[in-house]
């Protein structure tokens, strides 16, 4: 039986230490900060990232260089026969397309999954892939299964400040100013391909209600069959929030969905870069049972 490695990027939210515990590999994503490249969870912690962000320093995301990606794969292939590589959604970055092109030189030893996921939903795909690899499922079959169920996921994100959406050109300066005065908390959604506006809420309380209402609709209609079968996962994510705020959000979600276990994870820095600190998210995705 071939030894298949499961690899992903740090957009999954899996840290280097967690990767070792899980037996998977994580490629750190690069960021341009203060005029130089820094790598997530290597020379850039979550705390350092938000400290720099608070200073209004120029921060931008980047994709891994082809050389870094191939070095990452080559090192893994010294110990494994093949790799299932799960990058962030191709709708949110070109890194998936770049990886797919580079993998063509590996004669099938690197299977790049166009999984259409990010953060906690991408993380679930990594866990599912690892379980399948442990059961002896072939790399190409793991790729096919993950891509077949790629869109069986949903994410809603409340943005606490309009500052970073304004910086990224997603809202105009005038709209940001009015939104701040009116205490507007945009709720965004990620449904596979890209980050989109979902609803404008007045205050955090209304934004939370909007996310829970949207998730209940998804669970009751879109994922009703999967929920009944017990194969839907429910997750909370956040950017640089107080523990009390996170714990309170967990309680609210558990009260709304008493039949689910709920876990909480920091949002990947590639998302945080565009929405800033203080954000809360609610996500669900189908678990693979092969």
PDB file of C-alpha atoms in Angstrom:
ATOM      1  CA  UNK A   1       0.000   0.000   0.000  1.00  0.00           C
ATOM      2  CA  UNK A   2       1.337   3.405  -0.989  1.00  0.00           C
ATOM      3  CA  UNK A   3       2.255   5.820   1.786  1.00  0.00           C
ATOM      4  CA  UNK A   4       0.135   8.895   1.088  1.00  0.00           C
ATOM      5  CA  UNK A   5       0.918  12.214   2.778  1.00  0.00           C
ATOM      6  CA  UNK A   6      -1.755  14.827   3.406  1.00  0.00           C
ATOM      7  CA  UNK A   7      -0.602  18.420   2.995  1.00  0.00           C
ATOM      8  CA  UNK A   8      -2.283  21.814   3.078  1.00  0.00           C
ATOM      9  CA  UNK A   9      -1.435  25.485   3.567  1.00  0.00           C
ATOM     10  CA  UNK A  10      -1.782  27.637   6.673  1.00  0.00           C
ATOM     11  CA  UNK A  11      -5.044  29.095   5.325  1.00  0.00           C
ATOM     12  CA  UNK A  12      -6.555  25.947   6.864  1.00  0.00           C
ATOM     13  CA  UNK A  13      -5.827  27.356  10.316  1.00  0.00           C
ATOM     14  CA  UNK A  14      -3.736  24.305  11.195  1.00  0.00           C
ATOM     15  CA  UNK A  15      -0.562  25.377  13.011  1.00  0.00           C
ATOM     16  CA  UNK A  16       2.812  23.722  12.605  1.00  0.00           C
ATOM     17  CA  UNK A  17       2.525  22.100  16.043  1.00  0.00           C
ATOM     18  CA  UNK A  18      -1.002  20.842  15.307  1.00  0.00           C
ATOM     19  CA  UNK A  19       0.231  19.449  11.988  1.00  0.00           C
ATOM     20  CA  UNK A  20       2.802  17.310  13.786  1.00  0.00           C
ATOM     21  CA  UNK A  21       0.145  15.973  16.148  1.00  0.00           C
ATOM     22  CA  UNK A  22      -2.187  15.174  13.244  1.00  0.00           C
ATOM     23  CA  UNK A  23       0.518  13.698  11.041  1.00  0.00           C
ATOM     24  CA  UNK A  24      -0.051  16.181   8.198  1.00  0.00           C
ATOM     25  CA  UNK A  25       2.080  18.887   6.566  1.00  0.00           C
ATOM     26  CA  UNK A  26       1.347  22.621   6.428  1.00  0.00           C
ATOM     27  CA  UNK A  27       2.900  25.098   4.000  1.00  0.00           C
ATOM     28  CA  UNK A  28       3.147  28.534   5.692  1.00  0.00           C
ATOM     29  CA  UNK A  29       1.578  31.356   3.713  1.00  0.00           C
ATOM     30  CA  UNK A  30       3.702  34.457   3.001  1.00  0.00           C
ATOM     31  CA  UNK A  31       2.694  38.029   3.843  1.00  0.00           C
ATOM     32  CA  UNK A  32       4.278  41.333   2.868  1.00  0.00           C
ATOM     33  CA  UNK A  33       4.556  43.344   6.063  1.00  0.00           C
ATOM     34  CA  UNK A  34       6.754  46.344   6.740  1.00  0.00           C
ATOM     35  CA  UNK A  35       8.424  45.868   3.384  1.00  0.00           C
ATOM     36  CA  UNK A  36       9.480  42.257   3.828  1.00  0.00           C
ATOM     37  CA  UNK A  37       8.068  38.761   3.472  1.00  0.00           C
ATOM     38  CA  UNK A  38       7.070  36.958   6.650  1.00  0.00           C
ATOM     39  CA  UNK A  39       5.615  33.476   6.951  1.00  0.00           C
ATOM     40  CA  UNK A  40       2.580  32.559   9.009  1.00  0.00           C
ATOM     41  CA  UNK A  41       3.375  30.564  12.144  1.00  0.00           C
ATOM     42  CA  UNK A  42       7.087  30.515  11.263  1.00  0.00           C
ATOM     43  CA  UNK A  43       8.266  34.071  11.865  1.00  0.00           C
ATOM     44  CA  UNK A  44       4.807  35.605  12.229  1.00  0.00           C
ATOM     45  CA  UNK A  45       2.434  34.640  15.045  1.00  0.00           C
ATOM     46  CA  UNK A  46      -1.242  35.584  15.235  1.00  0.00           C
ATOM     47  CA  UNK A  47      -0.415  38.095  17.996  1.00  0.00           C
ATOM     48  CA  UNK A  48       2.397  39.712  15.986  1.00  0.00           C
ATOM     49  CA  UNK A  49       0.180  39.924  12.914  1.00  0.00           C
ATOM     50  CA  UNK A  50      -2.550  41.855  14.741  1.00  0.00           C
ATOM     51  CA  UNK A  51      -0.013  44.124  16.449  1.00  0.00           C
ATOM     52  CA  UNK A  52       1.385  45.106  13.056  1.00  0.00           C
ATOM     53  CA  UNK A  53      -2.135  45.462  11.620  1.00  0.00           C
ATOM     54  CA  UNK A  54      -3.053  47.841  14.465  1.00  0.00           C
ATOM     55  CA  UNK A  55      -0.120  50.076  13.527  1.00  0.00           C
ATOM     56  CA  UNK A  56      -1.664  50.713  10.098  1.00  0.00           C
ATOM     57  CA  UNK A  57       1.375  49.153   8.463  1.00  0.00           C
ATOM     58  CA  UNK A  58       1.004  48.067   4.840  1.00  0.00           C
ATOM     59  CA  UNK A  59      -0.015  44.404   4.890  1.00  0.00           C
ATOM     60  CA  UNK A  60      -0.800  42.234   1.884  1.00  0.00           C
ATOM     61  CA  UNK A  61      -1.224  38.566   1.165  1.00  0.00           C
ATOM     62  CA  UNK A  62       0.782  36.588  -1.332  1.00  0.00           C
ATOM     63  CA  UNK A  63       0.855  33.062  -2.665  1.00  0.00           C
ATOM     64  CA  UNK A  64       3.788  30.701  -2.043  1.00  0.00           C
ATOM     65  CA  UNK A  65       6.522  30.926  -4.655  1.00  0.00           C
ATOM     66  CA  UNK A  66       6.745  27.972  -7.066  1.00  0.00           C
ATOM     67  CA  UNK A  67      10.172  27.165  -5.652  1.00  0.00           C
ATOM     68  CA  UNK A  68       8.945  27.095  -2.060  1.00  0.00           C
ATOM     69  CA  UNK A  69       5.983  24.922  -2.986  1.00  0.00           C
ATOM     70  CA  UNK A  70       8.089  22.407  -4.900  1.00  0.00           C
ATOM     71  CA  UNK A  71      10.686  22.294  -2.115  1.00  0.00           C
ATOM     72  CA  UNK A  72       7.815  21.580   0.296  1.00  0.00           C
ATOM     73  CA  UNK A  73       6.557  18.710  -1.863  1.00  0.00           C
ATOM     74  CA  UNK A  74      10.023  17.326  -2.594  1.00  0.00           C
ATOM     75  CA  UNK A  75      10.860  17.081   1.088  1.00  0.00           C
ATOM     76  CA  UNK A  76       7.626  15.200   1.789  1.00  0.00           C
ATOM     77  CA  UNK A  77       8.260  12.813  -1.114  1.00  0.00           C
ATOM     78  CA  UNK A  78      11.564  11.785   0.458  1.00  0.00           C
ATOM     79  CA  UNK A  79       9.443   9.807   2.947  1.00  0.00           C
ATOM     80  CA  UNK A  80       6.122   9.273   1.166  1.00  0.00           C
ATOM     81  CA  UNK A  81       5.054   7.770  -2.151  1.00  0.00           C
ATOM     82  CA  UNK A  82       2.536  10.482  -3.029  1.00  0.00           C
ATOM     83  CA  UNK A  83       0.809  13.594  -1.697  1.00  0.00           C
ATOM     84  CA  UNK A  84      -2.744  14.900  -1.501  1.00  0.00           C
ATOM     85  CA  UNK A  85      -2.306  18.679  -1.394  1.00  0.00           C
ATOM     86  CA  UNK A  86      -5.306  20.752  -0.229  1.00  0.00           C
ATOM     87  CA  UNK A  87      -4.753  24.507  -0.800  1.00  0.00           C
ATOM     88  CA  UNK A  88      -7.227  27.299  -0.162  1.00  0.00           C
ATOM     89  CA  UNK A  89     -10.143  27.749  -2.557  1.00  0.00           C
ATOM     90  CA  UNK A  90      -9.232  28.581  -6.155  1.00  0.00           C
ATOM     91  CA  UNK A  91     -11.977  31.218  -5.999  1.00  0.00           C
ATOM     92  CA  UNK A  92     -10.070  33.133  -3.325  1.00  0.00           C
ATOM     93  CA  UNK A  93      -6.507  32.780  -4.591  1.00  0.00           C
ATOM     94  CA  UNK A  94      -4.532  31.743  -7.659  1.00  0.00           C
ATOM     95  CA  UNK A  95      -2.327  29.505  -5.498  1.00  0.00           C
ATOM     96  CA  UNK A  96      -4.514  26.466  -6.245  1.00  0.00           C
ATOM     97  CA  UNK A  97      -4.160  26.980 -10.009  1.00  0.00           C
ATOM     98  CA  UNK A  98      -0.401  27.467  -9.658  1.00  0.00           C
ATOM     99  CA  UNK A  99      -0.114  24.272  -7.613  1.00  0.00           C
ATOM    100  CA  UNK A 100      -2.149  22.341 -10.188  1.00  0.00           C
ATOM    101  CA  UNK A 101       0.178  23.411 -13.002  1.00  0.00           C
ATOM    102  CA  UNK A 102       3.301  22.577 -10.979  1.00  0.00           C
ATOM    103  CA  UNK A 103       1.929  19.160 -10.031  1.00  0.00           C
ATOM    104  CA  UNK A 104       1.922  18.107 -13.685  1.00  0.00           C
ATOM    105  CA  UNK A 105       5.684  17.584 -13.433  1.00  0.00           C
ATOM    106  CA  UNK A 106       5.260  15.028 -10.635  1.00  0.00           C
ATOM    107  CA  UNK A 107       3.740  12.229 -12.731  1.00  0.00           C
ATOM    108  CA  UNK A 108       0.720  11.725 -10.491  1.00  0.00           C
ATOM    109  CA  UNK A 109       2.659  11.776  -7.235  1.00  0.00           C
ATOM    110  CA  UNK A 110       1.061  15.100  -6.236  1.00  0.00           C
ATOM    111  CA  UNK A 111      -2.733  15.311  -6.333  1.00  0.00           C
ATOM    112  CA  UNK A 112      -3.890  18.928  -5.933  1.00  0.00           C
ATOM    113  CA  UNK A 113      -7.441  19.202  -4.616  1.00  0.00           C
ATOM    114  CA  UNK A 114      -9.542  22.125  -5.880  1.00  0.00           C
ATOM    115  CA  UNK A 115     -11.600  21.924  -2.725  1.00  0.00           C
ATOM    116  CA  UNK A 116     -13.269  25.381  -2.779  1.00  0.00           C
ATOM    117  CA  UNK A 117     -12.745  25.782   0.973  1.00  0.00           C
ATOM    118  CA  UNK A 118     -10.823  27.909   3.460  1.00  0.00           C
ATOM    119  CA  UNK A 119     -10.208  28.108   7.212  1.00  0.00           C
ATOM    120  CA  UNK A 120     -12.273  25.678   9.321  1.00  0.00           C
ATOM    121  CA  UNK A 121     -13.965  24.063   6.303  1.00  0.00           C
ATOM    122  CA  UNK A 122     -10.578  23.528   4.621  1.00  0.00           C
ATOM    123  CA  UNK A 123      -9.336  22.101   7.913  1.00  0.00           C
ATOM    124  CA  UNK A 124     -12.183  19.572   7.909  1.00  0.00           C
ATOM    125  CA  UNK A 125     -11.139  18.465   4.422  1.00  0.00           C
ATOM    126  CA  UNK A 126      -7.605  17.861   5.698  1.00  0.00           C
ATOM    127  CA  UNK A 127      -8.921  15.743   8.581  1.00  0.00           C
ATOM    128  CA  UNK A 128     -11.167  13.782   6.212  1.00  0.00           C
ATOM    129  CA  UNK A 129      -8.278  13.227   3.800  1.00  0.00           C
ATOM    130  CA  UNK A 130      -6.034  11.981   6.599  1.00  0.00           C
ATOM    131  CA  UNK A 131      -8.654   9.465   7.714  1.00  0.00           C
ATOM    132  CA  UNK A 132      -9.052   8.217   4.160  1.00  0.00           C
ATOM    133  CA  UNK A 133      -5.284   7.915   3.697  1.00  0.00           C
ATOM    134  CA  UNK A 134      -5.053   5.927   6.938  1.00  0.00           C
ATOM    135  CA  UNK A 135      -7.682   3.547   5.566  1.00  0.00           C
ATOM    136  CA  UNK A 136      -5.634   3.015   2.417  1.00  0.00           C
ATOM    137  CA  UNK A 137      -7.707   5.098  -0.017  1.00  0.00           C
ATOM    138  CA  UNK A 138      -5.547   6.021  -3.018  1.00  0.00           C
ATOM    139  CA  UNK A 139      -4.412   9.637  -3.418  1.00  0.00           C
ATOM    140  CA  UNK A 140      -6.296  10.185  -6.694  1.00  0.00           C
ATOM    141  CA  UNK A 141      -9.478   8.797  -5.116  1.00  0.00           C
ATOM    142  CA  UNK A 142      -9.125  11.075  -2.078  1.00  0.00           C
ATOM    143  CA  UNK A 143      -8.837  14.026  -4.471  1.00  0.00           C
ATOM    144  CA  UNK A 144     -11.971  12.931  -6.373  1.00  0.00           C
ATOM    145  CA  UNK A 145     -14.023  12.454  -3.186  1.00  0.00           C
ATOM    146  CA  UNK A 146     -13.020  15.810  -1.716  1.00  0.00           C
ATOM    147  CA  UNK A 147     -13.787  17.664  -4.944  1.00  0.00           C
ATOM    148  CA  UNK A 148     -17.161  15.939  -5.279  1.00  0.00           C
ATOM    149  CA  UNK A 149     -18.201  17.251  -1.846  1.00  0.00           C
ATOM    150  CA  UNK A 150     -16.316  20.557  -2.070  1.00  0.00           C
ATOM    151  CA  UNK A 151     -19.367  22.819  -2.084  1.00  0.00           C
ATOM    152  CA  UNK A 152     -21.065  21.066   0.831  1.00  0.00           C
ATOM    153  CA  UNK A 153     -19.942  23.882   3.123  1.00  0.00           C
ATOM    154  CA  UNK A 154     -21.081  27.337   4.180  1.00  0.00           C
ATOM    155  CA  UNK A 155     -19.401  30.242   6.022  1.00  0.00           C
ATOM    156  CA  UNK A 156     -20.841  33.470   7.447  1.00  0.00           C
ATOM    157  CA  UNK A 157     -18.560  36.182   8.860  1.00  0.00           C
ATOM    158  CA  UNK A 158     -19.446  39.290  10.871  1.00  0.00           C
ATOM    159  CA  UNK A 159     -16.982  42.116  10.269  1.00  0.00           C
ATOM    160  CA  UNK A 160     -16.472  44.317  13.334  1.00  0.00           C
ATOM    161  CA  UNK A 161     -14.840  47.264  11.549  1.00  0.00           C
ATOM    162  CA  UNK A 162     -15.205  48.645   8.033  1.00  0.00           C
ATOM    163  CA  UNK A 163     -11.627  49.918   8.063  1.00  0.00           C
ATOM    164  CA  UNK A 164     -10.067  46.948   6.307  1.00  0.00           C
ATOM    165  CA  UNK A 165     -12.855  46.480   3.765  1.00  0.00           C
ATOM    166  CA  UNK A 166     -12.296  50.143   2.872  1.00  0.00           C
ATOM    167  CA  UNK A 167      -8.553  49.544   2.519  1.00  0.00           C
ATOM    168  CA  UNK A 168      -9.230  46.636   0.187  1.00  0.00           C
ATOM    169  CA  UNK A 169     -11.634  48.685  -1.933  1.00  0.00           C
ATOM    170  CA  UNK A 170     -14.670  46.574  -1.000  1.00  0.00           C
ATOM    171  CA  UNK A 171     -16.483  49.630   0.405  1.00  0.00           C
ATOM    172  CA  UNK A 172     -16.000  53.307  -0.467  1.00  0.00           C
ATOM    173  CA  UNK A 173     -14.580  55.727   2.132  1.00  0.00           C
ATOM    174  CA  UNK A 174     -17.956  57.497   2.292  1.00  0.00           C
ATOM    175  CA  UNK A 175     -19.856  54.244   2.848  1.00  0.00           C
ATOM    176  CA  UNK A 176     -17.329  53.205   5.496  1.00  0.00           C
ATOM    177  CA  UNK A 177     -17.780  56.516   7.327  1.00  0.00           C
ATOM    178  CA  UNK A 178     -21.581  56.278   7.273  1.00  0.00           C
ATOM    179  CA  UNK A 179     -21.441  52.611   8.260  1.00  0.00           C
ATOM    180  CA  UNK A 180     -19.228  53.417  11.236  1.00  0.00           C
ATOM    181  CA  UNK A 181     -21.569  56.168  12.433  1.00  0.00           C
ATOM    182  CA  UNK A 182     -24.591  53.854  12.114  1.00  0.00           C
ATOM    183  CA  UNK A 183     -22.712  50.954  13.779  1.00  0.00           C
ATOM    184  CA  UNK A 184     -23.119  48.778  10.685  1.00  0.00           C
ATOM    185  CA  UNK A 185     -21.643  45.282  11.032  1.00  0.00           C
ATOM    186  CA  UNK A 186     -21.488  43.662   7.571  1.00  0.00           C
ATOM    187  CA  UNK A 187     -22.126  39.948   7.402  1.00  0.00           C
ATOM    188  CA  UNK A 188     -20.133  38.322   4.613  1.00  0.00           C
ATOM    189  CA  UNK A 189     -20.428  34.837   3.214  1.00  0.00           C
ATOM    190  CA  UNK A 190     -18.087  32.352   1.571  1.00  0.00           C
ATOM    191  CA  UNK A 191     -19.871  29.793  -0.582  1.00  0.00           C
ATOM    192  CA  UNK A 192     -16.985  28.132  -2.363  1.00  0.00           C
ATOM    193  CA  UNK A 193     -15.898  30.573  -5.006  1.00  0.00           C
ATOM    194  CA  UNK A 194     -15.435  33.907  -3.267  1.00  0.00           C
ATOM    195  CA  UNK A 195     -16.115  36.269  -0.383  1.00  0.00           C
ATOM    196  CA  UNK A 196     -19.449  38.070  -0.901  1.00  0.00           C
ATOM    197  CA  UNK A 197     -21.653  40.519   0.980  1.00  0.00           C
ATOM    198  CA  UNK A 198     -24.608  38.813   2.674  1.00  0.00           C
ATOM    199  CA  UNK A 199     -26.361  41.302   4.973  1.00  0.00           C
ATOM    200  CA  UNK A 200     -25.881  44.638   6.739  1.00  0.00           C
ATOM    201  CA  UNK A 201     -26.693  44.447  10.446  1.00  0.00           C
ATOM    202  CA  UNK A 202     -27.019  47.242  13.016  1.00  0.00           C
ATOM    203  CA  UNK A 203     -24.658  46.154  15.782  1.00  0.00           C
ATOM    204  CA  UNK A 204     -23.042  42.904  16.861  1.00  0.00           C
ATOM    205  CA  UNK A 205     -26.230  41.447  18.355  1.00  0.00           C
ATOM    206  CA  UNK A 206     -28.151  41.735  15.082  1.00  0.00           C
ATOM    207  CA  UNK A 207     -25.188  40.407  13.090  1.00  0.00           C
ATOM    208  CA  UNK A 208     -25.030  37.297  15.274  1.00  0.00           C
ATOM    209  CA  UNK A 209     -28.770  36.755  14.818  1.00  0.00           C
ATOM    210  CA  UNK A 210     -28.363  37.073  11.039  1.00  0.00           C
ATOM    211  CA  UNK A 211     -25.596  34.452  10.969  1.00  0.00           C
ATOM    212  CA  UNK A 212     -27.533  32.003  13.133  1.00  0.00           C
ATOM    213  CA  UNK A 213     -30.695  32.493  11.057  1.00  0.00           C
ATOM    214  CA  UNK A 214     -28.757  31.908   7.810  1.00  0.00           C
ATOM    215  CA  UNK A 215     -27.087  28.789   9.216  1.00  0.00           C
ATOM    216  CA  UNK A 216     -30.412  27.387  10.447  1.00  0.00           C
ATOM    217  CA  UNK A 217     -31.813  27.840   6.940  1.00  0.00           C
ATOM    218  CA  UNK A 218     -28.807  26.015   5.455  1.00  0.00           C
ATOM    219  CA  UNK A 219     -29.120  23.167   7.936  1.00  0.00           C
ATOM    220  CA  UNK A 220     -32.894  22.833   7.574  1.00  0.00           C
ATOM    221  CA  UNK A 221     -32.954  22.956   3.783  1.00  0.00           C
ATOM    222  CA  UNK A 222     -29.648  22.699   1.963  1.00  0.00           C
ATOM    223  CA  UNK A 223     -28.054  20.193   4.334  1.00  0.00           C
ATOM    224  CA  UNK A 224     -31.145  18.572   5.858  1.00  0.00           C
ATOM    225  CA  UNK A 225     -30.243  15.075   4.714  1.00  0.00           C
ATOM    226  CA  UNK A 226     -26.635  15.359   5.901  1.00  0.00           C
ATOM    227  CA  UNK A 227     -27.723  16.804   9.246  1.00  0.00           C
ATOM    228  CA  UNK A 228     -30.155  13.929   9.798  1.00  0.00           C
ATOM    229  CA  UNK A 229     -27.336  11.505   9.020  1.00  0.00           C
ATOM    230  CA  UNK A 230     -25.087  13.197  11.579  1.00  0.00           C
ATOM    231  CA  UNK A 231     -22.357  14.034   9.071  1.00  0.00           C
ATOM    232  CA  UNK A 232     -22.430  17.852   9.257  1.00  0.00           C
ATOM    233  CA  UNK A 233     -19.837  19.661  11.318  1.00  0.00           C
ATOM    234  CA  UNK A 234     -20.465  23.068  12.885  1.00  0.00           C
ATOM    235  CA  UNK A 235     -17.583  25.440  13.607  1.00  0.00           C
ATOM    236  CA  UNK A 236     -16.887  28.889  15.021  1.00  0.00           C
ATOM    237  CA  UNK A 237     -14.004  31.078  13.874  1.00  0.00           C
ATOM    238  CA  UNK A 238     -12.771  34.508  14.890  1.00  0.00           C
ATOM    239  CA  UNK A 239     -10.109  37.176  14.432  1.00  0.00           C
ATOM    240  CA  UNK A 240      -8.269  38.613  17.464  1.00  0.00           C
ATOM    241  CA  UNK A 241     -11.209  38.607  19.860  1.00  0.00           C
ATOM    242  CA  UNK A 242     -11.419  38.612  23.647  1.00  0.00           C
ATOM    243  CA  UNK A 243     -11.891  35.162  25.162  1.00  0.00           C
ATOM    244  CA  UNK A 244     -15.108  36.335  26.810  1.00  0.00           C
ATOM    245  CA  UNK A 245     -16.527  37.338  23.422  1.00  0.00           C
ATOM    246  CA  UNK A 246     -15.555  34.001  21.851  1.00  0.00           C
ATOM    247  CA  UNK A 247     -16.965  31.998  24.764  1.00  0.00           C
ATOM    248  CA  UNK A 248     -20.197  33.978  24.568  1.00  0.00           C
ATOM    249  CA  UNK A 249     -20.504  33.273  20.851  1.00  0.00           C
ATOM    250  CA  UNK A 250     -19.964  29.556  21.483  1.00  0.00           C
ATOM    251  CA  UNK A 251     -22.789  29.567  24.048  1.00  0.00           C
ATOM    252  CA  UNK A 252     -25.154  31.316  21.614  1.00  0.00           C
ATOM    253  CA  UNK A 253     -24.388  28.877  18.815  1.00  0.00           C
ATOM    254  CA  UNK A 254     -24.778  25.838  21.079  1.00  0.00           C
ATOM    255  CA  UNK A 255     -28.159  27.127  22.239  1.00  0.00           C
ATOM    256  CA  UNK A 256     -29.249  27.542  18.604  1.00  0.00           C
ATOM    257  CA  UNK A 257     -27.871  24.132  17.563  1.00  0.00           C
ATOM    258  CA  UNK A 258     -28.090  21.844  20.634  1.00  0.00           C
ATOM    259  CA  UNK A 259     -27.568  18.698  18.533  1.00  0.00           C
ATOM    260  CA  UNK A 260     -24.060  19.793  17.460  1.00  0.00           C
ATOM    261  CA  UNK A 261     -20.661  19.799  19.032  1.00  0.00           C
ATOM    262  CA  UNK A 262     -19.111  23.214  18.382  1.00  0.00           C
ATOM    263  CA  UNK A 263     -15.397  23.983  18.165  1.00  0.00           C
ATOM    264  CA  UNK A 264     -13.690  27.359  17.787  1.00  0.00           C
ATOM    265  CA  UNK A 265     -10.578  28.282  15.787  1.00  0.00           C
ATOM    266  CA  UNK A 266      -8.798  31.499  14.754  1.00  0.00           C
ATOM    267  CA  UNK A 267      -9.553  32.547  11.191  1.00  0.00           C
ATOM    268  CA  UNK A 268      -6.597  32.226   8.858  1.00  0.00           C
ATOM    269  CA  UNK A 269      -4.531  35.382   8.492  1.00  0.00           C
ATOM    270  CA  UNK A 270      -5.270  35.572   4.760  1.00  0.00           C
ATOM    271  CA  UNK A 271      -8.911  36.245   5.661  1.00  0.00           C
ATOM    272  CA  UNK A 272      -8.058  38.397   8.688  1.00  0.00           C
ATOM    273  CA  UNK A 273      -5.895  40.621   6.494  1.00  0.00           C
ATOM    274  CA  UNK A 274      -9.010  41.723   4.581  1.00  0.00           C
ATOM    275  CA  UNK A 275     -11.545  41.977   7.425  1.00  0.00           C
ATOM    276  CA  UNK A 276      -9.469  42.961  10.449  1.00  0.00           C
ATOM    277  CA  UNK A 277      -9.756  42.039  14.144  1.00  0.00           C
ATOM    278  CA  UNK A 278     -12.967  41.547  16.115  1.00  0.00           C
ATOM    279  CA  UNK A 279     -14.706  39.391  13.523  1.00  0.00           C
ATOM    280  CA  UNK A 280     -16.825  36.341  14.345  1.00  0.00           C
ATOM    281  CA  UNK A 281     -17.744  33.535  11.965  1.00  0.00           C
ATOM    282  CA  UNK A 282     -20.067  30.565  11.823  1.00  0.00           C
ATOM    283  CA  UNK A 283     -19.358  27.722   9.417  1.00  0.00           C
ATOM    284  CA  UNK A 284     -20.569  24.255   8.566  1.00  0.00           C
ATOM    285  CA  UNK A 285     -19.360  21.509   6.264  1.00  0.00           C
ATOM    286  CA  UNK A 286     -20.075  17.908   5.423  1.00  0.00           C
ATOM    287  CA  UNK A 287     -17.774  15.284   6.903  1.00  0.00           C
ATOM    288  CA  UNK A 288     -16.547  12.533   4.602  1.00  0.00           C
ATOM    289  CA  UNK A 289     -17.432   9.037   5.827  1.00  0.00           C
ATOM    290  CA  UNK A 290     -15.692   6.868   3.192  1.00  0.00           C
TER     291      UNK A 290
END
